[in-house]
Tab-separated table of N, CA and C in Angstrom:
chain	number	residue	atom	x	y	z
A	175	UNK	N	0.750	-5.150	18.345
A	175	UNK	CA	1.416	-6.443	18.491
A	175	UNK	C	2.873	-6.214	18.861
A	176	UNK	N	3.109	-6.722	19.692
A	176	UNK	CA	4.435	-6.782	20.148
A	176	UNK	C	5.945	-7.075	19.281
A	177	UNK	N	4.972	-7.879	18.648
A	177	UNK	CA	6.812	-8.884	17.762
A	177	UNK	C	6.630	-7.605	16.213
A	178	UNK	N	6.096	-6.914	16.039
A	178	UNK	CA	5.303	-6.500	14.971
A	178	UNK	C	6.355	-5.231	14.385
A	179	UNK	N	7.467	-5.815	13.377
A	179	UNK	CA	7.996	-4.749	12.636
A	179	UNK	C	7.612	-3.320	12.896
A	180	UNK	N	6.490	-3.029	12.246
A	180	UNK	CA	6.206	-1.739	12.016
A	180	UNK	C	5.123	-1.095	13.090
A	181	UNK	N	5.043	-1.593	14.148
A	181	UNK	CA	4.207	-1.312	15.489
A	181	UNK	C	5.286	-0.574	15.867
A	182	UNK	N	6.129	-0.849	15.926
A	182	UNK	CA	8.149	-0.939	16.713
A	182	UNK	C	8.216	0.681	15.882
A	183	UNK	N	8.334	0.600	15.218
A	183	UNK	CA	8.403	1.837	13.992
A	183	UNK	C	7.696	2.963	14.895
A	184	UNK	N	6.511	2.608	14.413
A	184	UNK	CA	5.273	3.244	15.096
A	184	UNK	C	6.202	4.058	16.343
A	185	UNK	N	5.678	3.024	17.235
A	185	UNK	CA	6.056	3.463	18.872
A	185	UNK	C	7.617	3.710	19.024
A	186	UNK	N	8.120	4.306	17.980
A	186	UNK	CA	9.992	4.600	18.376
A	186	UNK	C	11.084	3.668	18.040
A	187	UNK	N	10.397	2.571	18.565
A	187	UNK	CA	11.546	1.727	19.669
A	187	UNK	C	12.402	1.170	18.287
A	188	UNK	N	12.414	1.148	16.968
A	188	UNK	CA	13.118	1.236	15.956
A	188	UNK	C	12.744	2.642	14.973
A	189	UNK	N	14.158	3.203	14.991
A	189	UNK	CA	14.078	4.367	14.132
A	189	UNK	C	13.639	4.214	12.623
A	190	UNK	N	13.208	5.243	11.859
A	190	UNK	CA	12.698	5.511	10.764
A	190	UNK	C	12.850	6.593	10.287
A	191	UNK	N	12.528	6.910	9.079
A	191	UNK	CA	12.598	8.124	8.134
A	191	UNK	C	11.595	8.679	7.851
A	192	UNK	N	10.889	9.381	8.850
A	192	UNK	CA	9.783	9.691	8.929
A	192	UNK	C	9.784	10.994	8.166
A	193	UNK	N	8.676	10.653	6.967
A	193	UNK	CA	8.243	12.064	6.154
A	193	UNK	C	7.371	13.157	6.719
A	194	UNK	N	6.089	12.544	7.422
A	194	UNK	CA	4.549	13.042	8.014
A	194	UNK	C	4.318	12.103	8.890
A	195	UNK	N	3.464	12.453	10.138
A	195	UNK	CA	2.873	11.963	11.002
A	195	UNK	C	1.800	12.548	11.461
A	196	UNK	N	0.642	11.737	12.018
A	196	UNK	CA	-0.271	12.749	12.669
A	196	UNK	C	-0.679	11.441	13.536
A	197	UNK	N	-2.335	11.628	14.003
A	197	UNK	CA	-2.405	11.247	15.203
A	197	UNK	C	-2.729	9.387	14.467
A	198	UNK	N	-3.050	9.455	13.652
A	198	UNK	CA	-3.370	7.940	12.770
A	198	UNK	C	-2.788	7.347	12.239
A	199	UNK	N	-1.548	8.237	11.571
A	199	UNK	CA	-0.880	7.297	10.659
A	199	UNK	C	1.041	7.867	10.677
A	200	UNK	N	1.670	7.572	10.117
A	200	UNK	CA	3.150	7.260	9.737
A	200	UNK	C	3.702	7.142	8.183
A	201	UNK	N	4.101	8.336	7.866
A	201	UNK	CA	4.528	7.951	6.479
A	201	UNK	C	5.969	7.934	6.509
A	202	UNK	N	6.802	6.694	5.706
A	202	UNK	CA	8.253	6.757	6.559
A	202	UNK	C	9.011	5.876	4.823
A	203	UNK	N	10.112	6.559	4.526
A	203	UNK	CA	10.415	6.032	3.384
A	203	UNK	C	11.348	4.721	3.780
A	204	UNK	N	10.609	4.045	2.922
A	204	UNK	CA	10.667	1.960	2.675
A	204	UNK	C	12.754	2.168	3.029
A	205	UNK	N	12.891	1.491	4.122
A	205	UNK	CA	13.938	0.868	4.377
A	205	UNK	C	14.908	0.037	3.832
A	206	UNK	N	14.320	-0.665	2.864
A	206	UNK	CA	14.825	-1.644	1.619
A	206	UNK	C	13.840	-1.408	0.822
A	207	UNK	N	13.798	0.107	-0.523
A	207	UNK	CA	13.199	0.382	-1.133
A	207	UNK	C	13.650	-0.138	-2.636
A	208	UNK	N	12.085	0.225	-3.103
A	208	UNK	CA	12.249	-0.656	-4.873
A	208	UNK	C	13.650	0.432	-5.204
A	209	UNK	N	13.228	1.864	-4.885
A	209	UNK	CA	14.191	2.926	-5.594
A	209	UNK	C	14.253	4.301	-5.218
A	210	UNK	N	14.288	4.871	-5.284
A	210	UNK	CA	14.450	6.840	-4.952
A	210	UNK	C	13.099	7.113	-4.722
A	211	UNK	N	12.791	7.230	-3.558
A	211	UNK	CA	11.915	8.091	-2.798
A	211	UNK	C	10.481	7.082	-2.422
A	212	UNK	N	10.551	5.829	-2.572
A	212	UNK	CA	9.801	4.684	-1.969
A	212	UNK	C	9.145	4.791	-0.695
A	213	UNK	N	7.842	5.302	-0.326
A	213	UNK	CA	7.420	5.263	0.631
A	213	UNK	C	6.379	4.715	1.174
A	214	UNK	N	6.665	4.314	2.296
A	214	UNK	CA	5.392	3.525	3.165
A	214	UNK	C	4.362	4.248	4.037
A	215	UNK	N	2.910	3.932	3.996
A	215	UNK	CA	2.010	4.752	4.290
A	215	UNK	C	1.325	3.346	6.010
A	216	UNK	N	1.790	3.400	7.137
A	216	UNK	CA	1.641	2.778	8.144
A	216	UNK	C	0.201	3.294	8.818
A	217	UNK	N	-0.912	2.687	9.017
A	217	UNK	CA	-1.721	3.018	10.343
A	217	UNK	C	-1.162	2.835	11.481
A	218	UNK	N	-1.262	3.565	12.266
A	218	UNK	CA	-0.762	3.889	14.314
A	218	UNK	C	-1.138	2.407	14.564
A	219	UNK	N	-2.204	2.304	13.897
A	219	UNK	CA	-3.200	1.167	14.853
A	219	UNK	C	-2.969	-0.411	14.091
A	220	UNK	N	-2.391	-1.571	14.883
A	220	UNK	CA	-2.204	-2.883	14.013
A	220	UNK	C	-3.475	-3.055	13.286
A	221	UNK	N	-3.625	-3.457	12.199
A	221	UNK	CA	-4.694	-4.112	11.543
A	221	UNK	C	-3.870	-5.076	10.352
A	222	UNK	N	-3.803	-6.237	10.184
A	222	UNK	CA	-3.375	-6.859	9.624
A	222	UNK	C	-3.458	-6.827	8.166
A	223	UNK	N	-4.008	-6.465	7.583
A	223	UNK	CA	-4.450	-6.652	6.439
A	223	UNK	C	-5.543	-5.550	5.651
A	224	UNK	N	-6.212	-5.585	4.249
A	224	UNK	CA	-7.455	-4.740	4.236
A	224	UNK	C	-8.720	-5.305	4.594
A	225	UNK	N	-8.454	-6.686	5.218
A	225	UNK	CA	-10.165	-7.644	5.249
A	225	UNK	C	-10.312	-7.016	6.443
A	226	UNK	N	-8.750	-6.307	7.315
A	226	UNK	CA	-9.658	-6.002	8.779
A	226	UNK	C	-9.306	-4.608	9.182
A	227	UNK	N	-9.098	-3.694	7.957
A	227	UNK	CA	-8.990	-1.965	8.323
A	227	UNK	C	-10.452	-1.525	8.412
A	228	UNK	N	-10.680	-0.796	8.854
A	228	UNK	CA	-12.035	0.330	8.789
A	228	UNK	C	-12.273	0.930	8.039
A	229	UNK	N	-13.087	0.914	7.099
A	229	UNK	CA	-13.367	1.252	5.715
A	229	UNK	C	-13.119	3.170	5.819
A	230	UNK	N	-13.894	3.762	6.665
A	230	UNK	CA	-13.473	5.429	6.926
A	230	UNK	C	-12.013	5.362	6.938
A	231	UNK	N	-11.307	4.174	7.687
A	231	UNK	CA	-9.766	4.832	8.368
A	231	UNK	C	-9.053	4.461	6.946
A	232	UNK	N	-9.450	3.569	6.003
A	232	UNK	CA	-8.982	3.130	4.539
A	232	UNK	C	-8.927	4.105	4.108
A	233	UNK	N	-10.356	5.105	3.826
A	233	UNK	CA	-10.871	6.376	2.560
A	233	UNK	C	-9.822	7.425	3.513
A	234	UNK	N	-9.422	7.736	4.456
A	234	UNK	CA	-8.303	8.948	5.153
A	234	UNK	C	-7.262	8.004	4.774
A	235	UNK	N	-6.621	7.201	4.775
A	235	UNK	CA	-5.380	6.864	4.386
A	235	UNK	C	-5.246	6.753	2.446
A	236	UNK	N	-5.930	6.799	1.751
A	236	UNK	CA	-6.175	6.793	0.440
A	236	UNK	C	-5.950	8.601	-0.054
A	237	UNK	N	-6.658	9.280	1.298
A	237	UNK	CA	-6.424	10.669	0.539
A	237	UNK	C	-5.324	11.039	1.246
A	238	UNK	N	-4.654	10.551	2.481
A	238	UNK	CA	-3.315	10.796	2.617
A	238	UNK	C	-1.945	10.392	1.431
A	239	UNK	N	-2.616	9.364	0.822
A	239	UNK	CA	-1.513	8.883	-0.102
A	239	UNK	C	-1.547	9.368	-1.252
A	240	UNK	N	-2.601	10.097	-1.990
A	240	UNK	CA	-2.972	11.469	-2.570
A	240	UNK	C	-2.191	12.326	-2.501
A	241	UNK	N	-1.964	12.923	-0.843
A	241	UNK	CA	-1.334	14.070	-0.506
A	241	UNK	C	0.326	14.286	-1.041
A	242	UNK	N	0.115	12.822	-0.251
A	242	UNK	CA	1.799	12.473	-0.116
A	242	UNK	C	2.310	12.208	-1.772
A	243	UNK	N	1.783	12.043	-2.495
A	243	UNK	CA	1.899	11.613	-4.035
A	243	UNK	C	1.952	12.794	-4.973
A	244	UNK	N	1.531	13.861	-5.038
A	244	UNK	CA	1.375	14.668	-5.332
A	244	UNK	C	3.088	15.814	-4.499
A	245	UNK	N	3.186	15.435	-3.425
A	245	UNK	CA	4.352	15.779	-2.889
A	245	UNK	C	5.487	15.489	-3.215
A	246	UNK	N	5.990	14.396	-3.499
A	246	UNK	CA	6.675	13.182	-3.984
A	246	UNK	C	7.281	13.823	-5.353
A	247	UNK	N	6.295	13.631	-6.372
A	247	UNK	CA	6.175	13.976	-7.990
A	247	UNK	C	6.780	15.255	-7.606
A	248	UNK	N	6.465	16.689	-7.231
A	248	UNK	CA	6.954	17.660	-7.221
A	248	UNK	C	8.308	17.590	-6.782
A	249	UNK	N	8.765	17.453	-5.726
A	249	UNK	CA	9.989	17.156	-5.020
A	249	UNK	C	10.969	16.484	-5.884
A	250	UNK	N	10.577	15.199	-5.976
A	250	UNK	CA	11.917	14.076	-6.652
A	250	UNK	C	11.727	14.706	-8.120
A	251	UNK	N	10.401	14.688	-8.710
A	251	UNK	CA	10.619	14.942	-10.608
A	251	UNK	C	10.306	13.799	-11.278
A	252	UNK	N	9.802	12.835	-10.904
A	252	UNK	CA	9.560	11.483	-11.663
A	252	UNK	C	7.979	12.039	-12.196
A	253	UNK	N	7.349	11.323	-13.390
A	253	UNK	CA	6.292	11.145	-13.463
A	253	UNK	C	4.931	10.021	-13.404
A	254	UNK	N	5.724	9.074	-12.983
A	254	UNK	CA	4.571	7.808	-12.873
A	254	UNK	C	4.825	7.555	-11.767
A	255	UNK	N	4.467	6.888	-11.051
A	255	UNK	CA	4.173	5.931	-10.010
A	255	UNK	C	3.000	4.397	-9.675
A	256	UNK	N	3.981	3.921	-8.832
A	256	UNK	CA	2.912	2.304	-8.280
A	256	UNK	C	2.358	2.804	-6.783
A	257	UNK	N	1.413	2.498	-6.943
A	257	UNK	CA	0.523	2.717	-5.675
A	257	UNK	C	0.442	1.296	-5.449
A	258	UNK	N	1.222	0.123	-4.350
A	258	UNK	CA	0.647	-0.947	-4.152
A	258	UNK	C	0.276	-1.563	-2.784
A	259	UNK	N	-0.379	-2.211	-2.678
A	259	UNK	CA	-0.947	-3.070	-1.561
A	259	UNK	C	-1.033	-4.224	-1.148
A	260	UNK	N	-0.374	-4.534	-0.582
A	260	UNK	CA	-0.544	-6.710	-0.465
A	260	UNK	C	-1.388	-7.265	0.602
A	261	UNK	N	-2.412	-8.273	0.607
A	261	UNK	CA	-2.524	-8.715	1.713
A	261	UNK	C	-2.784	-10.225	1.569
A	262	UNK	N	-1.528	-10.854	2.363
A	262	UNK	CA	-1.745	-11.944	2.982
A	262	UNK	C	-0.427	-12.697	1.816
A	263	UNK	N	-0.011	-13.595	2.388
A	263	UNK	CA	1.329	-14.479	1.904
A	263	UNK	C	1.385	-14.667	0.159
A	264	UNK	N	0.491	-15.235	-0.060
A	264	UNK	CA	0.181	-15.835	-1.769
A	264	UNK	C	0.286	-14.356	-2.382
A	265	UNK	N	-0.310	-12.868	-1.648
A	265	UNK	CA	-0.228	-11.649	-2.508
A	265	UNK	C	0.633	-11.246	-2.505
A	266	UNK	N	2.121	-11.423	-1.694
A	266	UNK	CA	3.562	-11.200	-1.318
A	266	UNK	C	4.045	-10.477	-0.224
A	267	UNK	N	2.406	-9.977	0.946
A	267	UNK	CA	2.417	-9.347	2.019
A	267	UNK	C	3.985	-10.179	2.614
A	268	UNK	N	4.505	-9.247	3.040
A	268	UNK	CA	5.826	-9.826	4.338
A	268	UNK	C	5.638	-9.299	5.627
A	269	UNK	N	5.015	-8.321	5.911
A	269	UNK	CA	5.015	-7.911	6.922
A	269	UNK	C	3.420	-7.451	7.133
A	270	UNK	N	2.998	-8.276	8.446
A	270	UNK	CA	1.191	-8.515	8.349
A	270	UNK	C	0.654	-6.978	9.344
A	271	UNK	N	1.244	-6.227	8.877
A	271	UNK	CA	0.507	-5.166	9.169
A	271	UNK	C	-0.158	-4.115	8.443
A	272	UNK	N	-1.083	-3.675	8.312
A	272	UNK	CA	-1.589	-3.018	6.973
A	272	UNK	C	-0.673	-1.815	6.029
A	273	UNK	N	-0.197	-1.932	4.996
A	273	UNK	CA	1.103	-0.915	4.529
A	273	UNK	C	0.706	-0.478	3.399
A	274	UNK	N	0.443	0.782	2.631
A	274	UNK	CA	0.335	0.957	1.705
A	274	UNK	C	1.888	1.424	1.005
A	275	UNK	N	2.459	0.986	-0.191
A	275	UNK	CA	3.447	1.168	-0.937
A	275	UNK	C	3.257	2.109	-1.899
A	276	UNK	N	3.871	3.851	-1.644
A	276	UNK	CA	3.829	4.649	-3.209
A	276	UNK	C	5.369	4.654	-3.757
A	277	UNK	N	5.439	3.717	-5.070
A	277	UNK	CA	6.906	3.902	-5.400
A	277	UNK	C	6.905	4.453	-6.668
A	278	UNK	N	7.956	5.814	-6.473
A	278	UNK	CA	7.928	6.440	-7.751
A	278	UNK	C	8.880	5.508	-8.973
A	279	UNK	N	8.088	5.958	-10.060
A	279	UNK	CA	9.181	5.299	-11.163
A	279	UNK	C	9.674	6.575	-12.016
A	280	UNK	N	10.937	5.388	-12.519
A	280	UNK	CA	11.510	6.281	-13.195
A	280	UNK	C	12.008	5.681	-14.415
A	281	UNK	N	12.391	6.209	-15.328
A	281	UNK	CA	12.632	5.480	-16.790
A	281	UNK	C	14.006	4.320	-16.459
A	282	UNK	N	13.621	3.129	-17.294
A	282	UNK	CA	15.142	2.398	-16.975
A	282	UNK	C	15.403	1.874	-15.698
A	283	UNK	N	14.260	1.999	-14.300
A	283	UNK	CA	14.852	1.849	-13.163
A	283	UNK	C	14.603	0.148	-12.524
A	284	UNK	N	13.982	-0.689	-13.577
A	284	UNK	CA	14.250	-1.938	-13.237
A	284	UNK	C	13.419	-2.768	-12.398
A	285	UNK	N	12.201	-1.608	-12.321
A	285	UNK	CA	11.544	-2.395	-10.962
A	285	UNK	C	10.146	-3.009	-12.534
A	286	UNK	N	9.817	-4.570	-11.661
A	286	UNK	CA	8.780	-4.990	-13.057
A	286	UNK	C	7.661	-5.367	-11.842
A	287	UNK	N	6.035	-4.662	-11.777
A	287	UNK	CA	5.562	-5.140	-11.353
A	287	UNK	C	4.407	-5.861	-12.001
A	288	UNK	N	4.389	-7.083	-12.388
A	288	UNK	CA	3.573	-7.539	-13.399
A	288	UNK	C	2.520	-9.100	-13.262
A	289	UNK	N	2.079	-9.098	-13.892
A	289	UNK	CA	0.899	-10.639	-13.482
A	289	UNK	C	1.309	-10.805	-15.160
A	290	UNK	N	0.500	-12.460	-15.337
A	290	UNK	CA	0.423	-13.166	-16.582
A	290	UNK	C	-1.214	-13.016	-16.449
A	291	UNK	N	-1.736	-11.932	-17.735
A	291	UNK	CA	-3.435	-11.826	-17.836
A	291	UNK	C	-3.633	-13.127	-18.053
A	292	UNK	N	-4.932	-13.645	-17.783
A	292	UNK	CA	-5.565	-14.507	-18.658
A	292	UNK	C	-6.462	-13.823	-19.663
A	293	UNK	N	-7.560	-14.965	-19.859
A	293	UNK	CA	-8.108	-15.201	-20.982
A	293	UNK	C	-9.333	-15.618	-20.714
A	294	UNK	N	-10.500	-15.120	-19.344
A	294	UNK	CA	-11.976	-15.840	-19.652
A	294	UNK	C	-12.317	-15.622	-20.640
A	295	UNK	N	-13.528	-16.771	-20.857
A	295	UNK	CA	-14.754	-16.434	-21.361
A	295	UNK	C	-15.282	-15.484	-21.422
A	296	UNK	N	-16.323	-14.968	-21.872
A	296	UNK	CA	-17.470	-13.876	-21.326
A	296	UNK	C	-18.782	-14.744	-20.422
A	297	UNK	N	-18.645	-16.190	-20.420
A	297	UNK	CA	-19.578	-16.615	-20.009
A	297	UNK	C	-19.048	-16.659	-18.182
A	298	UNK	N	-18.264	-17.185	-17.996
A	298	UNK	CA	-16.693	-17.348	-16.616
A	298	UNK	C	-16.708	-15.640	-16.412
A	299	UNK	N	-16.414	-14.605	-17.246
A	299	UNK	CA	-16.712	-13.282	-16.356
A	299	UNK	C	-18.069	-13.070	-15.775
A	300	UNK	N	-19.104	-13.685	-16.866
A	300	UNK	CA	-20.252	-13.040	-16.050
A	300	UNK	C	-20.712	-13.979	-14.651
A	301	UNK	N	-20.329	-15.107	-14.660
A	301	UNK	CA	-21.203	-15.946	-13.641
A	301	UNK	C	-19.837	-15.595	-12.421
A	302	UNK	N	-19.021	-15.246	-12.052
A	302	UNK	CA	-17.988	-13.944	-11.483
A	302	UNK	C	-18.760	-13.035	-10.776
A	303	UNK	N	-18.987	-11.866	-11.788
A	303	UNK	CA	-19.561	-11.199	-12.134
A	303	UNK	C	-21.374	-11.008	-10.661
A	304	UNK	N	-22.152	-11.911	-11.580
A	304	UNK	CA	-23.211	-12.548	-10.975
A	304	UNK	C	-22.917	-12.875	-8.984
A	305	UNK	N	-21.670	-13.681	-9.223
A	305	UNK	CA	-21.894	-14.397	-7.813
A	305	UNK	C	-21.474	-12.763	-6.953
A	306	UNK	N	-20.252	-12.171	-7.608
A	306	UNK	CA	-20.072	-10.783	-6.710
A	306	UNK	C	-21.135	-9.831	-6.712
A	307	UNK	N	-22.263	-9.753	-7.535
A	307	UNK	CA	-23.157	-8.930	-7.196
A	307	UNK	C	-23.964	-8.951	-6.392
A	308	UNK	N	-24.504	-10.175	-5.838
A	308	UNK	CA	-25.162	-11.082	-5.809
A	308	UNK	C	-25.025	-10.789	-4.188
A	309	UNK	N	-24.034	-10.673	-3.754
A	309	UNK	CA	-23.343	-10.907	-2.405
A	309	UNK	C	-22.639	-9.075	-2.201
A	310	UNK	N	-22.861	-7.924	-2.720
A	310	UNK	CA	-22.351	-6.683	-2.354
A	310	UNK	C	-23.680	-6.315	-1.374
């Protein structure tokens, strides 16, 4: 896509901080990151979202972010990390190209990524439950 942030990335035509590259993907640390050593895991190829990646090109970008995670931890010295993913406006996606987020944490560093749990039933999990099985 043309107007497409991280296509631009991709193909040059805006610079980046590129960690790894190969012929599929772009790993390039987050530009306006949560914190120290925040990186973004880009496919070459636009796909908007995960409803429309390729499930193979998903499972190689999952063990790239493995790689890269394991790299990360050694290097910087943190021990936890967020592995996150957004897709689509309501999930807080901003930029509609498929991105995986590994941000290391660190004690005290302020970043909160959090939901309010609820509270089903067991009757509301299972008929859930039911309709997703139902339909795999």
């Amino acid at each position: 896509m043309s107007d497409c942030i991280f296509c631009k990335i991709i193909k040059g035509e805006i610079p980046s901080a590129t960690i790894f590259e190969n012929d599929e993907f772009k790993v390039i640390l987050d530009r306006f990151p949560s914190g120290k050593g925040h990186v973004l895991i880009l496919p070459k190829n636009h796909v908007e979202n995960i409803f429309e990646i390729d499930e193979k090109q998903a499972g190689r970008l999952f063990e790239l972010a493995v790689k890269v995670s394991k790299v990360m931890k050694k290097t910087l010295g943190f021990e936890n990390m967020n592995v996150l993913q957004n897709n689509g406006t309501v999930a807080g996606q901003s930029v509609f190209h498929f991105h995986m987020h590994l941000i290391p944490r660190y004690e005290n560093d302020g970043i909160d990524i959090k939901w309010n749990p609820t509270n089903p039933t067991d009757e509301e999990i299972e008929a859930v439950r039911k309709e997703l099985a139902e339909n795999m």
